[in-house]
Short mmCIF file of C-alpha atoms and ligand atoms in Angstrom, two decimals:
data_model
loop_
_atom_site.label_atom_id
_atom_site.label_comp_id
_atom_site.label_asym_id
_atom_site.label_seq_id
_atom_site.Cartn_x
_atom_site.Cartn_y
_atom_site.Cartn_z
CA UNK A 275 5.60 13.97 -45.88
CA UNK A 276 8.21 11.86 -47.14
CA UNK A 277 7.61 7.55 -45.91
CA UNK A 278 11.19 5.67 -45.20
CA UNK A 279 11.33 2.36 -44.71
CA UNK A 280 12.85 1.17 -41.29
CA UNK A 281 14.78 -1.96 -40.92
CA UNK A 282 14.46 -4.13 -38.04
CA UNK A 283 16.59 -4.26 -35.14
CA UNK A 284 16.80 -7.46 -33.70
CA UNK A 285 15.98 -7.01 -30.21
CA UNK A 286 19.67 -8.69 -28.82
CA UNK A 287 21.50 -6.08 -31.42
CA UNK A 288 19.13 -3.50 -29.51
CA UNK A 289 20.40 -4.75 -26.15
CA UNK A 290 24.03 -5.12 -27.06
CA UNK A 291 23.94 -1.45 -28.44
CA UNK A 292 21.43 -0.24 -25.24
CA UNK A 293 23.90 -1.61 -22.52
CA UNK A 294 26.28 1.25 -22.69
CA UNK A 295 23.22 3.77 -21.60
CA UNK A 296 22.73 1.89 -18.31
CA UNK A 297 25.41 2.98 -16.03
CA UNK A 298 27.59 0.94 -13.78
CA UNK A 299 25.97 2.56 -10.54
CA UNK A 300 22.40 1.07 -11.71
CA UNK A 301 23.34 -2.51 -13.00
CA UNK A 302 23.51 -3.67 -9.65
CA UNK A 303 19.92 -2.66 -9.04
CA UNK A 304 16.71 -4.59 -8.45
CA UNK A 305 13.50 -3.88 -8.97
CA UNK A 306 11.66 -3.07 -5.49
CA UNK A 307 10.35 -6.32 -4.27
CA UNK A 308 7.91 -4.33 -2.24
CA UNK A 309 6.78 -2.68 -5.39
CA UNK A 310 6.31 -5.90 -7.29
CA UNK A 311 4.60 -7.46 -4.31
CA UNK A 312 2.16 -4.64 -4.62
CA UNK A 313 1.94 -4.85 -8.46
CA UNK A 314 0.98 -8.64 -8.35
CA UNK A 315 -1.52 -7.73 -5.52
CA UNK A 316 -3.44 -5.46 -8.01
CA UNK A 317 -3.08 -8.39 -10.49
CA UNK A 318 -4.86 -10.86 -7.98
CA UNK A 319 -6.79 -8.46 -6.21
CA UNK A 320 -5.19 -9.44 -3.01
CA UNK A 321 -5.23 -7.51 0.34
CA UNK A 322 -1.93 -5.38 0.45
CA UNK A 323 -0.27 -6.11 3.66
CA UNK A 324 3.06 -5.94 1.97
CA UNK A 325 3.88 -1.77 0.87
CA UNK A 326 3.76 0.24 3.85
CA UNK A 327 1.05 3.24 3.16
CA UNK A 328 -2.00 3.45 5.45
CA UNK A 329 -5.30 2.91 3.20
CA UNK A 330 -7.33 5.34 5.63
CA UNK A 331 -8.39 8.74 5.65
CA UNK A 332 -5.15 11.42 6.42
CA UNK A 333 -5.93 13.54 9.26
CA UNK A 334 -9.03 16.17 8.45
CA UNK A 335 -7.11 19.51 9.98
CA UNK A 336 -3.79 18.80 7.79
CA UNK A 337 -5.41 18.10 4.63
CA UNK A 338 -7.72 21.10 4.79
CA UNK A 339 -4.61 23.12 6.00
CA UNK A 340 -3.07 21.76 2.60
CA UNK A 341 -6.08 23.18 0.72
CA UNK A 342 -6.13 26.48 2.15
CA UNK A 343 -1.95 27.09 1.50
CA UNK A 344 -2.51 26.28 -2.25
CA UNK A 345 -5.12 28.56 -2.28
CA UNK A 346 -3.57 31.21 -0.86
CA UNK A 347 -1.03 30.79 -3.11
CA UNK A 348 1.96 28.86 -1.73
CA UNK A 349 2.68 27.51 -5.28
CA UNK A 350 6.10 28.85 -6.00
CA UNK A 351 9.36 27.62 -4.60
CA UNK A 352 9.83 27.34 -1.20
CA UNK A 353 13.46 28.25 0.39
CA UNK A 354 15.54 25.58 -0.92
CA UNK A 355 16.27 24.09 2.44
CA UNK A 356 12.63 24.90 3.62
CA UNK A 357 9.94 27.34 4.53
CA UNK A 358 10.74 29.25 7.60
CA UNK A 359 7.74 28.37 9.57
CA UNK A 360 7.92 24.69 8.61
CA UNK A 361 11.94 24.87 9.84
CA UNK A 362 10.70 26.59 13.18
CA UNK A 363 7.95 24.19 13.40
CA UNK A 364 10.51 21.19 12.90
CA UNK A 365 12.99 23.12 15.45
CA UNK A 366 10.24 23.90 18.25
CA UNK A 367 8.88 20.29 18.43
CA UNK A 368 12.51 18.65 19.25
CA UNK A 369 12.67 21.06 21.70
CA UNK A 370 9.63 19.94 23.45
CA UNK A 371 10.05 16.33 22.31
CA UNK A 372 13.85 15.78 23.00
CA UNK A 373 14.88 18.60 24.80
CA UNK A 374 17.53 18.94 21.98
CA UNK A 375 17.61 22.49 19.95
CA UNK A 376 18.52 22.59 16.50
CA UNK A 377 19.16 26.21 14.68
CA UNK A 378 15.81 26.17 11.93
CA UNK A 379 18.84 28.58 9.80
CA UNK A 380 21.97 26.39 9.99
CA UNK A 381 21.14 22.68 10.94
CA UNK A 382 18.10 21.77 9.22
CA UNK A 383 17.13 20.95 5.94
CA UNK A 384 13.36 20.24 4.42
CA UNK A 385 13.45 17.61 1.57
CA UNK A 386 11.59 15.11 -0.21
CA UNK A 387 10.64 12.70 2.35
CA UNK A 388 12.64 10.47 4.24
CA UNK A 389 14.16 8.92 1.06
CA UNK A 390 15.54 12.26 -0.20
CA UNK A 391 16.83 13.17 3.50
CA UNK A 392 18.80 9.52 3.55
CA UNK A 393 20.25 9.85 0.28
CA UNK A 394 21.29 13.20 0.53
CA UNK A 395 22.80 12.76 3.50
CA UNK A 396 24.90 9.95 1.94
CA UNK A 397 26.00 11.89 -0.89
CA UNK A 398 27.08 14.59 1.35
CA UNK A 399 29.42 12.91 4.13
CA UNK A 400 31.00 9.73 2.39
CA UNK A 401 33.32 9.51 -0.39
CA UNK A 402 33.52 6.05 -2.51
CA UNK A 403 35.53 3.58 -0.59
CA UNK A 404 33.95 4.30 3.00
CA UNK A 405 32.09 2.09 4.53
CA UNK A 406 28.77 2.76 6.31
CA UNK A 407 27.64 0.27 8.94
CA UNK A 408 24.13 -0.66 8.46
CA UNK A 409 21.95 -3.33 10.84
CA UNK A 410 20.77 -6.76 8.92
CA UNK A 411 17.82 -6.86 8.27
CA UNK A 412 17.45 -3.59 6.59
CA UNK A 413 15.00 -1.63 5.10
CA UNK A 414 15.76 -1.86 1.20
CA UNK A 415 16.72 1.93 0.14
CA UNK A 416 19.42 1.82 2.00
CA UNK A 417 21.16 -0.90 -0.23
CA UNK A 418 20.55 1.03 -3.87
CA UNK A 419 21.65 4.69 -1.42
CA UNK A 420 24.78 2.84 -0.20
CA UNK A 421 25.61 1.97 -3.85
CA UNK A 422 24.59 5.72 -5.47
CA UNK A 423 26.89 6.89 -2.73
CA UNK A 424 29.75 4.58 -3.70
CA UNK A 425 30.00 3.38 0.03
CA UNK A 426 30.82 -0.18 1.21
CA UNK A 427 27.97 -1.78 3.35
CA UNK A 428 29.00 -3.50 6.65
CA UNK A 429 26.30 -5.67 7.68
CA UNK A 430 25.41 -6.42 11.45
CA UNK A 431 22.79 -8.98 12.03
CA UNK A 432 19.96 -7.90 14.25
CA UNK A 433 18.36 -11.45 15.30
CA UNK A 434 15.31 -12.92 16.04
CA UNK A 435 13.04 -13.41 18.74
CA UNK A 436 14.64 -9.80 20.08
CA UNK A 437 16.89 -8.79 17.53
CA UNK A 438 19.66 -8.43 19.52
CA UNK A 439 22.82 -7.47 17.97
CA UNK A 440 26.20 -8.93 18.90
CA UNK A 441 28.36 -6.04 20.62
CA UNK A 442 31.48 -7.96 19.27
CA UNK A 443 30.53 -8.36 15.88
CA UNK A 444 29.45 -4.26 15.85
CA UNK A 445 32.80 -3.56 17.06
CA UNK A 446 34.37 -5.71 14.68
CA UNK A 447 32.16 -3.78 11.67
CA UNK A 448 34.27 -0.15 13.05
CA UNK A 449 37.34 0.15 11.01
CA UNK A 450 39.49 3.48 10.12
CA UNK A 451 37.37 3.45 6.58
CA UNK A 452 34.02 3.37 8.82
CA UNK A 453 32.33 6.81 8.12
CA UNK A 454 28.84 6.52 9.64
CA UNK A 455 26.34 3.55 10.85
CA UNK A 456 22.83 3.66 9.81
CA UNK A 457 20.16 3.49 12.68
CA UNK A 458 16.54 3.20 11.60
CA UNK A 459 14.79 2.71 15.41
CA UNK A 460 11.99 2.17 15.76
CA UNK A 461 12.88 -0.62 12.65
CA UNK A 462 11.96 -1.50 9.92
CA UNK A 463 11.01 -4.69 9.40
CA UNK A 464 11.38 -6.09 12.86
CA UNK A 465 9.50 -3.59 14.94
CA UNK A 466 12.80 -2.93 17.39
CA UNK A 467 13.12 -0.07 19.48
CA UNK A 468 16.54 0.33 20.30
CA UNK A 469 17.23 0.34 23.77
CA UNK A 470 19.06 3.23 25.81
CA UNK A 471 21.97 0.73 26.36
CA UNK A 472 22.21 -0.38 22.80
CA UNK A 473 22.41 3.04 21.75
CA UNK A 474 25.06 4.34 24.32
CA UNK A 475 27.15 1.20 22.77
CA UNK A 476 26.64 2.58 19.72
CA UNK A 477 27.39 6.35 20.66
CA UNK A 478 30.76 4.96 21.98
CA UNK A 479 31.62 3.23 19.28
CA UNK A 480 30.99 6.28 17.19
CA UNK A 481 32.86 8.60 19.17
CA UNK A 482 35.97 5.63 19.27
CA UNK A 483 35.91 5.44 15.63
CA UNK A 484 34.97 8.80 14.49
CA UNK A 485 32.17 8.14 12.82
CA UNK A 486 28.24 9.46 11.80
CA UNK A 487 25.30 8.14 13.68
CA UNK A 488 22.50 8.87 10.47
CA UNK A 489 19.57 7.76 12.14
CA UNK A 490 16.28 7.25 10.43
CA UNK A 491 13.08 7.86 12.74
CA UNK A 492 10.16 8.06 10.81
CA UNK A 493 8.66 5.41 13.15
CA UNK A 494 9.65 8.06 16.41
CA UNK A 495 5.75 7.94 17.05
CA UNK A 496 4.89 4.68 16.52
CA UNK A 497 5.32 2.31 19.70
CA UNK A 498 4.01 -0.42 21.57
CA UNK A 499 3.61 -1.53 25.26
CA UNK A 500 5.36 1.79 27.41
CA UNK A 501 8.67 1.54 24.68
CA UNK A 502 9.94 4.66 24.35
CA UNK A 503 11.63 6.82 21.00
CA UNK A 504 15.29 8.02 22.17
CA UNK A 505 16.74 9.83 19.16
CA UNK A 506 20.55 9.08 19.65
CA UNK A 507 21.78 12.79 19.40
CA UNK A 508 20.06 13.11 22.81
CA UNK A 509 23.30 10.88 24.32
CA UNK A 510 25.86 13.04 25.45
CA UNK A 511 28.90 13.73 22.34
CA UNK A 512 26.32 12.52 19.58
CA UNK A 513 24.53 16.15 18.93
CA UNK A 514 27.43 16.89 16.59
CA UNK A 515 28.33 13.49 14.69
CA UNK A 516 23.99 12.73 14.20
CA UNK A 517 22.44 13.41 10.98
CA UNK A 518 18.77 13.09 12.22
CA UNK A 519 16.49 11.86 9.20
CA UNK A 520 12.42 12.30 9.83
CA UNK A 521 9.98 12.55 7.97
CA UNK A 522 5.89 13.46 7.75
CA UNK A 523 4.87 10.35 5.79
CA UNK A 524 4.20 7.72 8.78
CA UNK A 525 3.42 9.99 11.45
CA UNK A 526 1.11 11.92 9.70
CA UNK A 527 -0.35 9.26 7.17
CA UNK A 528 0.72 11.71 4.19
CA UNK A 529 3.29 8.98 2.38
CA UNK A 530 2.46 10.50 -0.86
CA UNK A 531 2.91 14.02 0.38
CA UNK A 532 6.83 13.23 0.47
CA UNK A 533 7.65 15.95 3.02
CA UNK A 534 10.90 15.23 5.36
CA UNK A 535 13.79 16.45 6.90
CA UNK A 536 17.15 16.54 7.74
CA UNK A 537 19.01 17.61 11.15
CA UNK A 538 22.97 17.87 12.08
CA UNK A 539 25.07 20.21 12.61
CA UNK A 540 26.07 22.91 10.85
CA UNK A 541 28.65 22.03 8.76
CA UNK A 542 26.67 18.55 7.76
CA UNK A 543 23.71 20.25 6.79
CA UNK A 544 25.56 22.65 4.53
CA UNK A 545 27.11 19.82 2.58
CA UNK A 546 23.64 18.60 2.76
CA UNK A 547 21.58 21.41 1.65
CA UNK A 548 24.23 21.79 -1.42
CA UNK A 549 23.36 18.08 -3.00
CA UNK A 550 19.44 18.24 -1.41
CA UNK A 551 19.71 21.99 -3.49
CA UNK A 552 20.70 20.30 -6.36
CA UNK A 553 18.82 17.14 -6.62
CA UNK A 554 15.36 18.49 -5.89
CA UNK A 555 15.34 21.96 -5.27
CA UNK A 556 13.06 21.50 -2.36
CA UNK A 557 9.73 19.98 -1.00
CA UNK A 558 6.42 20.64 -1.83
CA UNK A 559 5.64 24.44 -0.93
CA UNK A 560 1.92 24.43 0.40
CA UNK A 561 2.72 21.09 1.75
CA UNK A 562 5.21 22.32 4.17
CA UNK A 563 2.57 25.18 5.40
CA UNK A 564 0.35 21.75 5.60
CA UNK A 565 3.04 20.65 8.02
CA UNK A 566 3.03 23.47 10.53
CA UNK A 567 -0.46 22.66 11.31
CA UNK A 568 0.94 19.04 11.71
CA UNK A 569 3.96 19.50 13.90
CA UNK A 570 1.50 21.63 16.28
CA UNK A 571 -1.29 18.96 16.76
CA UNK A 572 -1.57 18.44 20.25
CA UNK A 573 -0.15 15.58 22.28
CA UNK A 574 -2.93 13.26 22.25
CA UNK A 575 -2.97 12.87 18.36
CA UNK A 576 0.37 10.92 18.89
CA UNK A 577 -0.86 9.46 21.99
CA UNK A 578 -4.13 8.02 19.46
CA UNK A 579 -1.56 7.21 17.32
CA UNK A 580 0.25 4.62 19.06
CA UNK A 581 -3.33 3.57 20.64
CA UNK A 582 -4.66 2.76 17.57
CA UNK A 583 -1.84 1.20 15.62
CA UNK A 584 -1.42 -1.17 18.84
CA UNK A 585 -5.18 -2.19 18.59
CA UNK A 586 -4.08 -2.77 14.68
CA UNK A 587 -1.03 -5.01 15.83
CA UNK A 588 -2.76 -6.78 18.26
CA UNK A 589 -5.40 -7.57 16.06
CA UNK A 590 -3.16 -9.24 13.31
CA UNK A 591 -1.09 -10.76 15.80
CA UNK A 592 -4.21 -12.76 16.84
CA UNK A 593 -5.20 -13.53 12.98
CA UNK A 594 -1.70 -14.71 11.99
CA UNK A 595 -1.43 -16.75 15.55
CA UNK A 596 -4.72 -18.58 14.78
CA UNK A 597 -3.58 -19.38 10.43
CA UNK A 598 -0.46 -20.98 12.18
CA UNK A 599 2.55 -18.56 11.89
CA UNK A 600 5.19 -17.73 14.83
CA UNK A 601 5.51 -14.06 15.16
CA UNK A 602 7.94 -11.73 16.24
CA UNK A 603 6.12 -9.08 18.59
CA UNK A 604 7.25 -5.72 17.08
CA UNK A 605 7.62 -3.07 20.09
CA UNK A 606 7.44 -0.34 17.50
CA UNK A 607 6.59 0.63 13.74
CA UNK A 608 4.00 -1.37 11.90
CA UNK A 609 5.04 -4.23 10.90
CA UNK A 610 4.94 -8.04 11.91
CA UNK A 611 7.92 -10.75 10.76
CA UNK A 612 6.46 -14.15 10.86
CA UNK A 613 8.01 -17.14 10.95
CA UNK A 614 7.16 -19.37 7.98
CA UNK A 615 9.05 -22.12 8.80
CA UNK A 616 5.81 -24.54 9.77
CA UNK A 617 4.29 -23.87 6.63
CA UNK A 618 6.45 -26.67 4.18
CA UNK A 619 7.57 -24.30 1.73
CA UNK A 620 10.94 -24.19 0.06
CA UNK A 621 11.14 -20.82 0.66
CA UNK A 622 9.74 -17.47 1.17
CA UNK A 623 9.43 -15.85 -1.82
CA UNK A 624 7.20 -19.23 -3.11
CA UNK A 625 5.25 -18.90 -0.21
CA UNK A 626 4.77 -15.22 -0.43
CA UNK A 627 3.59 -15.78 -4.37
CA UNK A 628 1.10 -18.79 -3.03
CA UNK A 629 -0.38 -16.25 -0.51
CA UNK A 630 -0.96 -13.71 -3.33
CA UNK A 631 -2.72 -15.96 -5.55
CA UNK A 632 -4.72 -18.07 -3.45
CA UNK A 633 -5.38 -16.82 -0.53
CA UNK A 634 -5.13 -13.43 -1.76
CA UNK A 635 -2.87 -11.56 1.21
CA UNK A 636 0.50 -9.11 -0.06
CA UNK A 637 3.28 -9.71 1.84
CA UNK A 638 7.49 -8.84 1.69
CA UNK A 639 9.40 -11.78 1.39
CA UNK A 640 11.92 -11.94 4.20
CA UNK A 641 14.79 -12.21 1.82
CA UNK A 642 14.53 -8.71 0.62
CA UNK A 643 15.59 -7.18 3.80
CA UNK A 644 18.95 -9.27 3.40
CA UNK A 645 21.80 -9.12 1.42
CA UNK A 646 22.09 -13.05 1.24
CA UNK A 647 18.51 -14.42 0.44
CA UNK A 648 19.49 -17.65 2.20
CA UNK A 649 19.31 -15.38 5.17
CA UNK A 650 15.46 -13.80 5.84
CA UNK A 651 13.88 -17.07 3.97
CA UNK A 652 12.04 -18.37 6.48
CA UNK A 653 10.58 -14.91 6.99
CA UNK A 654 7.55 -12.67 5.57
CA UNK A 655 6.80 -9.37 6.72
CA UNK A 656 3.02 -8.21 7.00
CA UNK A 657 2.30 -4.47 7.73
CA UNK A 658 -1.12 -3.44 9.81
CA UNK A 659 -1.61 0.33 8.90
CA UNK A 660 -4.62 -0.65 7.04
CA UNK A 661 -8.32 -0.28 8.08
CA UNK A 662 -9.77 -2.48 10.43
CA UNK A 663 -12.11 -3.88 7.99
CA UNK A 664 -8.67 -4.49 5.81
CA UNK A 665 -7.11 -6.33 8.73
CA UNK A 666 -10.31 -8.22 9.34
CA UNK A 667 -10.38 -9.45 5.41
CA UNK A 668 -6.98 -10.51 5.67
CA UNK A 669 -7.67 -12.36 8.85
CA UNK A 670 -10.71 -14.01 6.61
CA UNK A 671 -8.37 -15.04 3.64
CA UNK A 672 -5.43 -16.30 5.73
CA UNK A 673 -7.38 -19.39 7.22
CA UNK A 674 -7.67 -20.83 3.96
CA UNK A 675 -3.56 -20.93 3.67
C1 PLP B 729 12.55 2.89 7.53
C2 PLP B 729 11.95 3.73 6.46
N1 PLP B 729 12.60 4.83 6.06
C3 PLP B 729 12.10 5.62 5.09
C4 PLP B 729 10.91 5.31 4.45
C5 PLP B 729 10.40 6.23 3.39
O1 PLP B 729 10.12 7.46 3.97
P1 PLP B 729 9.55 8.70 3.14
O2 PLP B 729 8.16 8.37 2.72
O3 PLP B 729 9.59 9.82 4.10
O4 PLP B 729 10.46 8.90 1.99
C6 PLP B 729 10.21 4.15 4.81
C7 PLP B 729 8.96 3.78 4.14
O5 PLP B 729 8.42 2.72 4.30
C8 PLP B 729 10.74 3.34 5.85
O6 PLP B 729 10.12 2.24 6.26
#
């Protein structure tokens, strides 16, 4: 073997010479604030109330179905756009849901969770210069999706103690370059469920402008005190301009499965299924025989769903009421914004960094669900699909804020 000698590069030479591999659509990229929330939890051992994964047991009945469809040898590639029983699955429970029927061979498309389903359907409807209409605050893939997509954000501020929207300022978001509005309901962060006349005012707006509704319902299941899940394609003249994004991580507790789907019509999904096609190829095969079994548990696994999670909220409402924080009741989903305003911090990202390290409680700085950080700082968002004992620790650590 021959030795050379290698001359040092000095690391801003290195950067200089590096920049022109990181392309323009990534520069405007940060790094997941969720993600580093949960990184410096790990470093402090704190309780993770900020990244929202459940830290209990999956149900027993999907993971063994799991097991059994790897071995019986579901280990190649699925369809591209999904195994036929998981598509019928998918297309059988909106009819019993929703009432609504969607073709499992033309209008529906398995992908890689949620994230996939969003992004794809992005890349497939808007061209660079269109704007997308998305509510403020916002949960933060669809920032980095807007900007892979080459789309304009319009923001529309959802606000606090309801998050009620302003029908005027929505109205004034529509232009002619408006090609769809984003609709994650329930939300995430605030916990809203959209109600049936928000969403008829956004139907009509959709139907005056010509735009998408591409709706984002992993929460569908989740929900608090009687509210109820309304997908917007239900409302009469949506069926056809909804691109319907669910997926199996929440609902299930599988968020490392990473097992969704995508609904519209026909000619959506087969833009959709072109760039899902060719970004992933598809979903996890035995996972998606996994989710038959899921899609067919009976009613009152949903119903112990929503049960449960509302003994979770309830339980964390009374924890952060009693360390001295104002919270926002969510009516869905599972989180809780808090008001942080009474605690004498500059702002929320120093108090979410105190919490980490002294107490020892991950949370999401408000900020990251805004596009201006001003906006949100007064805000931290806790999430309660954790263990009881979890909840209870937490409870523990945040008296000694
Ligand atoms: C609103 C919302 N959409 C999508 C996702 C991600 O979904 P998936 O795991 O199916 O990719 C999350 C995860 O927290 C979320 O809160």
């Amino acid at each position: 073997m021959s030795s050379s000698v290698k001359t040092p590069v000095r690391p801003a030479d290195l950067a200089r010479g590096r920049a022109k591999f990181r392309s323009h659509r990534t520069s405007e990229f940060t790094e997941s604030v969720i993600r580093e929330m949960t990184r410096l939890a790990l470093e402090h051992k704190a309780v993770n109330l900020a990244q929202g994964f459940p830290d209990f047991a999956a149900p027993e009945e999907i993971k063994r179905a799991a097991q059994q469809a790897i071995a019986d040898d579901f280990n190649q590639y699925a369809i591209t756009w999904g195994a036929k029983p998981f598509r019928d699955a998918i297309a059988a429970k909106y009819r019993k849901w929703y009432g609504i029927d969607y073709d499992p061979e033309r209008e529906i498309t398995v992908c890689c969770g949620a994230t996939e389903g969003m992004i794809a359907a992005l890349l497939a409807v808007t061209n660079p210069g269109d704007e997308v209409i998305i509510f403020e605050p916002y949960y933060e893939n669809y920032g980095p999706d807007a900007l892979l997509s080459g789309a304009q954000r319009k923001l529309v501020r959802l606000r606090p103690p309801d998050w009620t929207f302003d029908p005027d300022e929505l109205r004034r978001a529509f232009t002619p370059k408006t090609k769809a509005i984003i609709l994650n309901s329930p939300n995430n962060p605030t916990g809203k469920v959209f109600t049936r006349a928000e969403l008829e005012l956004i139907a009509g707006l959709c139907q005056e402008f010509d735009t998408l509704a591409i709706t984002d319902e992993i929460y569908e299941h989740i929900l608090y005190d009687g509210a109820s899940h309304l997908p917007i394609a239900t409302l009469p003249g949506m069926r056809e301009r909804t691109v319907l994004v669910n997926s199996m991580s929440k609902t299930y507790s599988v968020t490392g499965w990473r097992v969704g789907f995508v609904l519209a019509a026909a000619d959506l999904t087969d833009s959709i299924r072109k760039v899902h096609d060719f970004l992933t190829v598809g979903a996890a095969a035995p996972l998606q025989q996994a989710g038959v079994v899921a899609l067919n548990l009976p009613d009152s696994y949903y119903e112990k769903l929503s049960v449960e999670y509302q003994k979770r909220r309830d339980l964390l409402l009374e924890y952060l009421g009693r360390a001295g924080f104002r919270c926002y009741r969510p009516s869905g989903a599972y989180y809780i914004m808090a008001d942080i305003g009474g605690f004498g911090f500059a702002d929320d990202v120093s108090f979410v960094r105190h919490l980490i390290k002294s107490p020892g409680v991950a949370t999401v700085p408000g900020s990251s669900f805004y596009s201006d950080s001003n906006a949100g700082a007064t805000l931290i968002r806790f999430c309660f699909c954790k263990k009881y004992e979890t909840l209870r620790e937490a409870g523990d650590r945040l008296r000694r804020i």
